[in-house]
Amino acid sequence: MTKGRLEAFSDGVMAIIITIMVLELKVPEGSSWMSLKPLLPKFLAYIFSFIYVGIYWNNHHHMFQAVKKVNGSILWANLHLLFWLSLMPIATEWIGATHFAENPVAAYGICLIMSAVAYTIMEHLIVQCEGENSRLKEAIHSKFKEYISIIFYVLGIAVSFFYPYIAIGFYYLVALIWLIPDKRIEKLLKED
């Protein structure tokens, strides 16, 4: 089974996710710069989520450059990832509307950790499908970034009930880790 349709579908879903998030931003009531102030929490939440969806799109693209074929399990794993990412607009709206309150920040973290788990499952299934000669397996032999991300998400979720802004800091650290496309895959692609 070729990977082209999976990539095209994923690109479309992620574009829709970003579109839904931006449509939640409303035009300010007045014409002064101060009329933007009430929108600041929602705008910050949007920026943060836009970066996250962009990170997933970018790393998804890079990962599939190292993949030769897909099977039904990988298609389902990809849908699993897209499901969790599709909840980003709701989580984004909730943290923005509540000015980063405890429960919404925890729910946002749950959405993030489940997206990370889904992505890691998909990586595993791709390697399993392609076997011992998998280019992806060669590229991601170290799972440090994946594991440290999940640890930071767990810490963020735990802290969110007491200090939601510190939790956002943990989520932000994970975004910084993944902001640049995965160097392990970049290195492999350059060797080809």
mmCIF file of C-alpha atoms in Angstrom:
data_model
loop_
_atom_site.group_PDB
_atom_site.id
_atom_site.type_symbol
_atom_site.label_atom_id
_atom_site.label_comp_id
_atom_site.label_asym_id
_atom_site.label_seq_id
_atom_site.Cartn_x
_atom_site.Cartn_y
_atom_site.Cartn_z
ATOM 1 C CA MET A 1 0.000 0.000 0.000
ATOM 2 C CA THR A 2 1.448 3.372 -0.931
ATOM 3 C CA LYS A 3 1.777 6.162 1.570
ATOM 4 C CA GLY A 4 0.568 9.009 -0.682
ATOM 5 C CA ARG A 5 -3.094 8.895 0.287
ATOM 6 C CA LEU A 6 -2.256 8.738 3.989
ATOM 7 C CA GLU A 7 -0.047 11.821 3.664
ATOM 8 C CA ALA A 8 -2.625 13.751 1.612
ATOM 9 C CA PHE A 9 -5.445 12.905 4.027
ATOM 10 C CA SER A 10 -3.318 13.854 7.042
ATOM 11 C CA ASP A 11 -2.333 17.164 5.434
ATOM 12 C CA GLY A 12 -6.001 17.948 4.807
ATOM 13 C CA VAL A 13 -7.089 17.109 8.354
ATOM 14 C CA MET A 14 -4.311 19.222 9.875
ATOM 15 C CA ALA A 15 -5.229 22.139 7.597
ATOM 16 C CA ILE A 16 -8.834 21.863 8.765
ATOM 17 C CA ILE A 17 -7.726 21.768 12.422
ATOM 18 C CA ILE A 18 -5.811 25.027 11.965
ATOM 19 C CA THR A 19 -8.751 26.570 10.094
ATOM 20 C CA ILE A 20 -11.173 25.689 12.892
ATOM 21 C CA MET A 21 -8.823 27.175 15.482
ATOM 22 C CA VAL A 22 -8.468 30.483 13.628
ATOM 23 C CA LEU A 23 -12.229 30.717 13.080
ATOM 24 C CA GLU A 24 -12.655 30.693 16.863
ATOM 25 C CA LEU A 25 -10.807 34.026 17.062
ATOM 26 C CA LYS A 26 -13.342 36.842 16.995
ATOM 27 C CA VAL A 27 -12.938 40.401 15.747
ATOM 28 C CA PRO A 28 -12.477 42.927 18.581
ATOM 29 C CA GLU A 29 -15.492 45.011 19.609
ATOM 30 C CA GLY A 30 -13.802 48.401 19.216
ATOM 31 C CA SER A 31 -11.178 50.044 17.081
ATOM 32 C CA SER A 32 -8.582 50.917 19.720
ATOM 33 C CA TRP A 33 -5.559 48.814 20.596
ATOM 34 C CA MET A 34 -7.112 48.265 24.028
ATOM 35 C CA SER A 35 -9.990 46.369 22.396
ATOM 36 C CA LEU A 36 -7.466 43.611 21.667
ATOM 37 C CA LYS A 37 -6.687 43.066 25.355
ATOM 38 C CA PRO A 38 -9.679 40.779 26.101
ATOM 39 C CA LEU A 39 -8.677 38.612 23.127
ATOM 40 C CA LEU A 40 -5.099 38.119 24.322
ATOM 41 C CA PRO A 41 -5.632 34.781 26.181
ATOM 42 C CA LYS A 42 -7.420 33.278 23.176
ATOM 43 C CA PHE A 43 -4.788 34.604 20.785
ATOM 44 C CA LEU A 44 -1.951 33.204 22.909
ATOM 45 C CA ALA A 45 -3.728 29.833 23.078
ATOM 46 C CA TYR A 46 -4.156 29.922 19.291
ATOM 47 C CA ILE A 47 -0.461 30.689 18.706
ATOM 48 C CA PHE A 48 0.562 27.871 21.034
ATOM 49 C CA SER A 49 -1.768 25.344 19.391
ATOM 50 C CA PHE A 50 -0.863 26.501 15.873
ATOM 51 C CA ILE A 51 2.786 25.804 16.712
ATOM 52 C CA TYR A 52 1.885 22.354 18.049
ATOM 53 C CA VAL A 53 -0.164 21.369 15.004
ATOM 54 C CA GLY A 54 2.640 22.733 12.822
ATOM 55 C CA ILE A 55 5.187 20.616 14.702
ATOM 56 C CA TYR A 56 3.100 17.496 14.173
ATOM 57 C CA TRP A 57 2.573 18.288 10.501
ATOM 58 C CA ASN A 58 6.287 18.957 9.973
ATOM 59 C CA ASN A 59 7.488 15.857 11.823
ATOM 60 C CA HIS A 60 4.772 13.706 10.235
ATOM 61 C CA HIS A 61 6.011 14.857 6.825
ATOM 62 C CA HIS A 62 9.633 14.113 7.708
ATOM 63 C CA MET A 63 8.803 10.719 9.159
ATOM 64 C CA PHE A 64 6.948 9.651 6.037
ATOM 65 C CA GLN A 65 9.900 10.666 3.872
ATOM 66 C CA ALA A 66 11.720 7.740 5.504
ATOM 67 C CA VAL A 67 8.789 5.337 5.019
ATOM 68 C CA LYS A 68 8.404 3.127 1.950
ATOM 69 C CA LYS A 69 5.043 1.454 2.576
ATOM 70 C CA VAL A 70 2.076 1.439 4.915
ATOM 71 C CA ASN A 71 -0.470 -1.159 5.989
ATOM 72 C CA GLY A 72 -3.881 -1.135 7.659
ATOM 73 C CA SER A 73 -2.415 -0.887 11.168
ATOM 74 C CA ILE A 74 -0.471 2.230 10.189
ATOM 75 C CA LEU A 75 -3.593 3.765 8.642
ATOM 76 C CA TRP A 76 -5.477 3.206 11.917
ATOM 77 C CA ALA A 77 -2.554 4.527 13.956
ATOM 78 C CA ASN A 78 -2.517 7.644 11.787
ATOM 79 C CA LEU A 79 -6.258 8.102 12.364
ATOM 80 C CA HIS A 80 -5.606 7.685 16.094
ATOM 81 C CA LEU A 81 -3.092 10.550 15.916
ATOM 82 C CA LEU A 82 -5.459 12.696 13.854
ATOM 83 C CA PHE A 83 -8.268 12.064 16.342
ATOM 84 C CA TRP A 84 -6.254 13.532 19.219
ATOM 85 C CA LEU A 85 -5.027 16.427 17.094
ATOM 86 C CA SER A 86 -8.616 17.143 16.024
ATOM 87 C CA LEU A 87 -9.435 17.875 19.671
ATOM 88 C CA MET A 88 -6.894 20.718 19.692
ATOM 89 C CA PRO A 89 -9.448 23.375 18.619
ATOM 90 C CA ILE A 90 -11.704 22.493 21.560
ATOM 91 C CA ALA A 91 -8.834 22.393 24.053
ATOM 92 C CA THR A 92 -7.445 25.642 22.620
ATOM 93 C CA GLU A 93 -10.774 27.430 22.894
ATOM 94 C CA TRP A 94 -11.254 26.168 26.444
ATOM 95 C CA ILE A 95 -7.868 27.334 27.761
ATOM 96 C CA GLY A 96 -8.242 30.676 25.984
ATOM 97 C CA ALA A 97 -11.806 31.301 27.172
ATOM 98 C CA THR A 98 -10.936 30.442 30.781
ATOM 99 C CA HIS A 99 -7.640 32.373 30.808
ATOM 100 C CA PHE A 100 -5.612 29.181 31.341
ATOM 101 C CA ALA A 101 -7.611 27.797 34.271
ATOM 102 C CA GLU A 102 -6.568 24.558 35.986
ATOM 103 C CA ASN A 103 -8.931 21.968 34.471
ATOM 104 C CA PRO A 104 -8.740 23.294 30.910
ATOM 105 C CA VAL A 105 -4.917 23.309 31.095
ATOM 106 C CA ALA A 106 -5.009 19.703 32.339
ATOM 107 C CA ALA A 107 -7.370 18.736 29.500
ATOM 108 C CA TYR A 108 -5.045 20.463 27.032
ATOM 109 C CA GLY A 109 -2.146 18.438 28.437
ATOM 110 C CA ILE A 110 -4.136 15.217 28.096
ATOM 111 C CA CYS A 111 -4.779 16.077 24.450
ATOM 112 C CA LEU A 112 -1.051 16.717 23.967
ATOM 113 C CA ILE A 113 0.131 13.547 25.713
ATOM 114 C CA MET A 114 -2.355 11.390 23.825
ATOM 115 C CA SER A 115 -1.160 12.910 20.534
ATOM 116 C CA ALA A 116 2.414 12.061 21.535
ATOM 117 C CA VAL A 117 1.462 8.504 22.480
ATOM 118 C CA ALA A 118 -0.404 8.078 19.179
ATOM 119 C CA TYR A 119 2.605 9.388 17.224
ATOM 120 C CA THR A 120 4.932 6.990 19.077
ATOM 121 C CA ILE A 121 2.582 4.057 18.389
ATOM 122 C CA MET A 122 2.571 4.973 14.703
ATOM 123 C CA GLU A 123 6.396 5.080 14.639
ATOM 124 C CA HIS A 124 6.483 1.623 16.214
ATOM 125 C CA LEU A 125 3.991 0.178 13.726
ATOM 126 C CA ILE A 126 5.896 1.641 10.770
ATOM 127 C CA VAL A 127 9.127 0.027 11.967
ATOM 128 C CA GLN A 128 7.280 -3.243 12.565
ATOM 129 C CA CYS A 129 5.772 -3.131 9.051
ATOM 130 C CA GLU A 130 9.065 -2.397 7.327
ATOM 131 C CA GLY A 131 11.109 -4.887 9.347
ATOM 132 C CA GLU A 132 14.732 -4.902 10.417
ATOM 133 C CA ASN A 133 15.862 -2.885 7.382
ATOM 134 C CA SER A 134 13.507 -0.027 8.190
ATOM 135 C CA ARG A 135 15.047 3.349 7.460
ATOM 136 C CA LEU A 136 12.870 4.840 10.185
ATOM 137 C CA LYS A 137 14.205 2.314 12.720
ATOM 138 C CA GLU A 138 17.740 3.332 11.786
ATOM 139 C CA ALA A 139 16.866 7.019 12.225
ATOM 140 C CA ILE A 140 15.038 6.787 15.553
ATOM 141 C CA HIS A 141 17.084 4.170 17.361
ATOM 142 C CA SER A 142 17.171 6.528 20.347
ATOM 143 C CA LYS A 143 13.746 7.441 21.721
ATOM 144 C CA PHE A 144 15.022 10.102 24.117
ATOM 145 C CA LYS A 145 12.927 12.925 22.620
ATOM 146 C CA GLU A 146 9.771 10.824 22.722
ATOM 147 C CA TYR A 147 10.272 9.722 26.329
ATOM 148 C CA ILE A 148 11.316 13.118 27.689
ATOM 149 C CA SER A 149 8.274 14.648 25.982
ATOM 150 C CA ILE A 150 5.914 12.232 27.699
ATOM 151 C CA ILE A 151 7.608 12.894 31.061
ATOM 152 C CA PHE A 152 7.164 16.673 30.610
ATOM 153 C CA TYR A 153 3.522 16.179 29.615
ATOM 154 C CA VAL A 154 2.855 14.076 32.729
ATOM 155 C CA LEU A 155 4.549 16.700 34.895
ATOM 156 C CA GLY A 156 2.535 19.440 33.176
ATOM 157 C CA ILE A 157 -0.760 17.646 33.728
ATOM 158 C CA ALA A 158 0.064 16.966 37.394
ATOM 159 C CA VAL A 159 1.122 20.583 38.022
ATOM 160 C CA SER A 160 -1.794 22.071 36.075
ATOM 161 C CA PHE A 161 -4.187 21.582 38.987
ATOM 162 C CA PHE A 162 -2.079 23.850 41.197
ATOM 163 C CA TYR A 163 0.002 26.042 38.890
ATOM 164 C CA PRO A 164 -1.477 26.088 35.367
ATOM 165 C CA TYR A 165 1.094 28.544 34.014
ATOM 166 C CA ILE A 166 3.934 26.249 35.086
ATOM 167 C CA ALA A 167 2.105 23.416 33.309
ATOM 168 C CA ILE A 168 1.989 25.520 30.154
ATOM 169 C CA GLY A 169 5.747 25.983 30.634
ATOM 170 C CA PHE A 170 6.238 22.185 30.549
ATOM 171 C CA TYR A 171 4.129 21.960 27.382
ATOM 172 C CA TYR A 172 6.157 24.797 25.889
ATOM 173 C CA LEU A 173 9.415 22.934 26.637
ATOM 174 C CA VAL A 174 8.151 19.938 24.670
ATOM 175 C CA ALA A 175 7.269 22.215 21.762
ATOM 176 C CA LEU A 176 10.819 23.607 21.822
ATOM 177 C CA ILE A 177 12.247 20.067 21.740
ATOM 178 C CA TRP A 178 10.271 19.232 18.579
ATOM 179 C CA LEU A 179 10.171 22.646 16.875
ATOM 180 C CA ILE A 180 13.056 21.801 14.570
ATOM 181 C CA PRO A 181 12.254 18.758 12.422
ATOM 182 C CA ASP A 182 13.679 15.539 13.740
ATOM 183 C CA LYS A 183 17.431 15.709 13.051
ATOM 184 C CA ARG A 184 17.669 11.933 13.203
ATOM 185 C CA ILE A 185 15.466 11.633 10.124
ATOM 186 C CA GLU A 186 17.055 14.657 8.417
ATOM 187 C CA LYS A 187 20.460 13.010 8.756
ATOM 188 C CA LEU A 188 19.183 9.757 7.265
ATOM 189 C CA LEU A 189 17.540 11.554 4.338
ATOM 190 C CA LYS A 190 20.761 13.412 3.547
ATOM 191 C CA GLU A 191 22.645 10.121 3.350
ATOM 192 C CA ASP A 192 20.353 8.839 0.575
#
